[in-house]
XYZ file of C-alpha atoms in Angstrom:
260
model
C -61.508 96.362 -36.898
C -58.204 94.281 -37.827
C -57.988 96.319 -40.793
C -57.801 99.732 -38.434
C -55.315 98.498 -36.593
C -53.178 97.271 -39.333
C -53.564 100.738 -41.083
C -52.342 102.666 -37.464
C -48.912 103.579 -38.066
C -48.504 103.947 -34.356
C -50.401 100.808 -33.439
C -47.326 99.179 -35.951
C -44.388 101.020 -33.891
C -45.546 99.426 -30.339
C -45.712 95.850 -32.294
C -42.324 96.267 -33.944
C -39.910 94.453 -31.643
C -36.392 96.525 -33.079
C -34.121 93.975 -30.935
C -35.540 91.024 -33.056
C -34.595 92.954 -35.684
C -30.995 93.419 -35.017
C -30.880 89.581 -34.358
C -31.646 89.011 -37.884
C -29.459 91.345 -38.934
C -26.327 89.672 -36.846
C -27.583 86.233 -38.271
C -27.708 87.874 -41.812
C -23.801 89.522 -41.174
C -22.930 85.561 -42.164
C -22.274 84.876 -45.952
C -20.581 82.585 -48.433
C -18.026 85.293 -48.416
C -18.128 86.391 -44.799
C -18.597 82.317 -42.877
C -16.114 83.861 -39.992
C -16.608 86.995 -38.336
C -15.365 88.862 -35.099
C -17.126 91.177 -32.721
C -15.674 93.750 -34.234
C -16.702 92.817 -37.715
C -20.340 92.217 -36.837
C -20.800 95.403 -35.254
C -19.401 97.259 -38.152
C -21.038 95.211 -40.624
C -24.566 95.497 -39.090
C -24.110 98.908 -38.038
C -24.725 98.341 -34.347
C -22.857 99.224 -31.145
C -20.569 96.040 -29.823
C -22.148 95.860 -26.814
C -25.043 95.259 -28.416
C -23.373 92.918 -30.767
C -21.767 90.655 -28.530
C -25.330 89.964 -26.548
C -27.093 88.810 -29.658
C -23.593 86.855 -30.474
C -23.383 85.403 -27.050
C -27.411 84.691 -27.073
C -27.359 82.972 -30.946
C -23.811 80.758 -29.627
C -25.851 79.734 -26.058
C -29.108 78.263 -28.431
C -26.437 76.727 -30.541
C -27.628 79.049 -33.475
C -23.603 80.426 -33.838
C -19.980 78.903 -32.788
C -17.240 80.397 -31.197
C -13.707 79.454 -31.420
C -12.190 82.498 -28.735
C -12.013 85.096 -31.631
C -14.257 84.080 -34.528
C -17.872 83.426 -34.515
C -19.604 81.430 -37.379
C -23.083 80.068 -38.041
C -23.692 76.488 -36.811
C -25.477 74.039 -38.441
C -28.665 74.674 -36.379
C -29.265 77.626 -38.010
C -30.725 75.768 -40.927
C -33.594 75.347 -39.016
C -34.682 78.918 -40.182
C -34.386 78.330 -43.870
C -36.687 74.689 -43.185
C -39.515 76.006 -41.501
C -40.013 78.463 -44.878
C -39.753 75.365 -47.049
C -41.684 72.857 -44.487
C -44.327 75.850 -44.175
C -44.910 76.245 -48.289
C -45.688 74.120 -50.583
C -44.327 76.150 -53.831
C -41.120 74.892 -53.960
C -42.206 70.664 -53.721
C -45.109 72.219 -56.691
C -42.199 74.032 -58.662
C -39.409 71.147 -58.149
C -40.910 68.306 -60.666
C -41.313 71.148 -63.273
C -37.602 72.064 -63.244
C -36.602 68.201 -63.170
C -38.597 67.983 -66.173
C -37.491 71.051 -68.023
C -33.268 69.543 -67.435
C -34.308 66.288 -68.650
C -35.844 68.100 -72.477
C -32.757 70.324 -72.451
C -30.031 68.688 -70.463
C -29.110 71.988 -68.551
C -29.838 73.104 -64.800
C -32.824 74.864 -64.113
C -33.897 76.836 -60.827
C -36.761 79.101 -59.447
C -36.311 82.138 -57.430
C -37.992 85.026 -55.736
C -36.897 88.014 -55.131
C -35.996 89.292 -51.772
C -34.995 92.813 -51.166
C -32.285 93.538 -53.990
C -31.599 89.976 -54.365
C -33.055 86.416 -55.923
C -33.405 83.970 -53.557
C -33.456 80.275 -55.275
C -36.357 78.371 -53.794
C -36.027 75.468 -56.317
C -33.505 73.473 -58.562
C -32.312 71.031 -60.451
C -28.875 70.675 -61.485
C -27.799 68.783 -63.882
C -24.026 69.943 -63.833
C -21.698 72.843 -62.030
C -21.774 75.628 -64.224
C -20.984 78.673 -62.232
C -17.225 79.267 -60.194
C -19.318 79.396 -56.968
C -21.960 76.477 -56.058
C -25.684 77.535 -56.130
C -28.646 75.822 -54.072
C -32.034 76.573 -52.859
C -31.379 79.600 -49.953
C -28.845 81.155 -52.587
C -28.521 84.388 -53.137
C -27.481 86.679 -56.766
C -28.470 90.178 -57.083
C -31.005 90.822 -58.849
C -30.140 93.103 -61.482
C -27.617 91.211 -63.274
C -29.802 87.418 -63.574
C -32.031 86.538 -65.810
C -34.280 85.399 -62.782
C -34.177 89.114 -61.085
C -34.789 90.809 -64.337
C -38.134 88.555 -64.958
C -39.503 89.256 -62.105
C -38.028 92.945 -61.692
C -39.669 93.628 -65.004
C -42.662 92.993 -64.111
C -43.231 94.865 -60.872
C -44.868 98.624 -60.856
C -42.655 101.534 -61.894
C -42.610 103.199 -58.985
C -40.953 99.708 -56.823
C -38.148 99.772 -59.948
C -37.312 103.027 -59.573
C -36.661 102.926 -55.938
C -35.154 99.716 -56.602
C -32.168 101.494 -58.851
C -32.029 104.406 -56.304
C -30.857 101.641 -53.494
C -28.560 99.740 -55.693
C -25.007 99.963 -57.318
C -24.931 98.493 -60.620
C -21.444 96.909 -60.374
C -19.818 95.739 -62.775
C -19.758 91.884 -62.409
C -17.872 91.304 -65.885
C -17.291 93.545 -68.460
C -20.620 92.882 -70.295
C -22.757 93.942 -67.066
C -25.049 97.116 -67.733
C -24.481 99.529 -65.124
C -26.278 102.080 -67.250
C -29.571 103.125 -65.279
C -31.202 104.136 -68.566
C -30.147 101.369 -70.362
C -31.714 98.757 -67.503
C -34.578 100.628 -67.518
C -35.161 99.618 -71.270
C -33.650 96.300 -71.076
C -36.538 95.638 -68.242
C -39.327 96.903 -70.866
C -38.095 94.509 -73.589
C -38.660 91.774 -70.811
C -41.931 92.501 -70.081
C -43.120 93.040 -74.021
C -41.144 89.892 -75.019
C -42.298 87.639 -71.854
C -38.211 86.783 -70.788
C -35.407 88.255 -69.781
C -31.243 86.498 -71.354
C -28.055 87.078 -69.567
C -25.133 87.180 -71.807
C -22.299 86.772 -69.298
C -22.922 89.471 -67.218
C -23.432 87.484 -64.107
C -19.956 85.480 -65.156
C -17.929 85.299 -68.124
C -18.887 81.791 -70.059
C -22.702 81.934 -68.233
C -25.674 82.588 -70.210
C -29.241 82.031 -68.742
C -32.629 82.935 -70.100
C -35.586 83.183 -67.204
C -39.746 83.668 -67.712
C -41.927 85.004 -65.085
C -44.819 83.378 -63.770
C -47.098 85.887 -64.217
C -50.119 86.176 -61.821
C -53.787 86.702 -63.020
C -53.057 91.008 -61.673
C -50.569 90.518 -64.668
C -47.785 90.708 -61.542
C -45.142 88.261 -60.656
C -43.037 87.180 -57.791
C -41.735 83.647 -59.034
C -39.635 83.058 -62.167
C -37.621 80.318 -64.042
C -34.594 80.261 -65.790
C -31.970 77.772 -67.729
C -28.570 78.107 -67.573
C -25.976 77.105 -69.507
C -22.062 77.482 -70.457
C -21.632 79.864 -73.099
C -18.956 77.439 -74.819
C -21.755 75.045 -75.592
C -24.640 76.963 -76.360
C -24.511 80.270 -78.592
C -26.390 83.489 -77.172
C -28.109 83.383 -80.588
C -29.551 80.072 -79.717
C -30.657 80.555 -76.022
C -34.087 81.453 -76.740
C -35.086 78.704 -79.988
C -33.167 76.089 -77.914
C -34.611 76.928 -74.507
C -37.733 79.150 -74.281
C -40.430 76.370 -75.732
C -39.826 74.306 -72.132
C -39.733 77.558 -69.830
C -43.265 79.127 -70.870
C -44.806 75.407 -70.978
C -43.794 75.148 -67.460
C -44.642 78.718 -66.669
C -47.952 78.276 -68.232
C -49.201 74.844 -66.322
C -47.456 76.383 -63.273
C -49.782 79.589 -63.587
C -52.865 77.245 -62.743
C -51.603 75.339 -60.022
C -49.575 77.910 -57.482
């Protein structure tokens, strides 16, 4: 009977509550790059009316979710609540955490884990054993996917049909001169991953980054989780990424495979 319901497509219109969904979308208006925001930029941002805007500003700054300084709104510190009750509620990321700690320690470089949401990674693990990127990266971070090593391991990995409408959504931008915005030539770099078991990024997120990531592969041979080392490309040559670094990441991807 749950099933039948579930499979209604009308039975799923009268349970989907739309002004939830703009609520998340106001919260989600809020990035690294975009902490401040005015009515004005919400609305356009989100796509919503302002009216509409300023309710679910004014109702996120009365629960203390938002601030508001007379023109700008921002996020408040409450609003970390949201991102705890995923990491409270799961126990991957406390099963993933002394894996990473223990991959930096044989290789001396930061490790993370991430899944991907929408178009991006989200990290949901990491140690760090130094600040290797321009901006500062933590568990809740966020990269598009198509230029990491993390997002290609996983991306790789999914069925063709969820790639392809993956590269009709997204712009391949150009984060450095050695991205590849080619849509052909992602679509083989994505079939190396999967035959070779691990994606390398040679600067492509950021000039002097390099990272190589492995997917956790499920027993339906599909994944959702991978790992990755990163490391400044002044210190350790591309051509040494994967002798140097790949041992640790599919011993940890392999003892992880039996335990998540």
């Amino acid at each position: 009977m749950q099933a039948q319901e579930t499979d209604n497509p009308e039975r799923e219109d009268r349970d989907f509550v739309a002004s939830l969904e703009k609520g998340l979308l106001v919260i989600e208006a809020f990035d690294a790059g975009r902490p401040r925001l005015t009515l004005s930029d919400v609305a356009k941002i989100t796509g919503i009316t302002r009216a509409a805007a300023r309710r679910y500003l004014r109702t996120l700054t009365r629960l203390h979710y938002a601030d508001f300084d007379g023109r700008y709104f921002s996020l408040s510190p409450r609003i970390l609540r949201l991102g705890y009750a995923y990491l409270s509620s799961t126990a991957i990321p406390t099963r993933l955490q002394p894996f990473l700690e223990r991959i930096s320690e044989e290789t001396g470089e930061s490790s993370s884990a991430a899944v991907l949401d929408g178009d991006d990674i989200v990290y949901i693990a990491r140690s760090a054993t130094r600040r290797i990127m321009s901006i500062g990266l933590g568990v809740g971070s966020r990269l598009p996917a198509y230029c990491t090593s993390l997002g290609r391991a996983i991306l790789a990995y999914q069925p063709p049909e969820t790639v392809e409408a993956y590269l009709r959504r997204v712009r391949l931008e150009a984060r450095t001169p050695r991205t590849v915005t080619d849509r052909n030539e992602f679509r083989s770099l994505l079939d190396a991953v999967r035959r070779q078991g691990y994606a390398i990024i040679n600067e492509e997120l950021e000039l002097g980054l390099r990272s190589i990531a492995v997917p956790l592969v499920q027993k339906n041979g599909q994944a959702s989780i991978a790992l990755n080392i990163s490391a400044q490309a002044a210190r350790v040559p591309a051509s040494e990424m994967e002798e140097r670094f790949l041992p640790a990441l599919r011993a940890a991807s392999e003892a992880l495979r039996y335990t998540l």
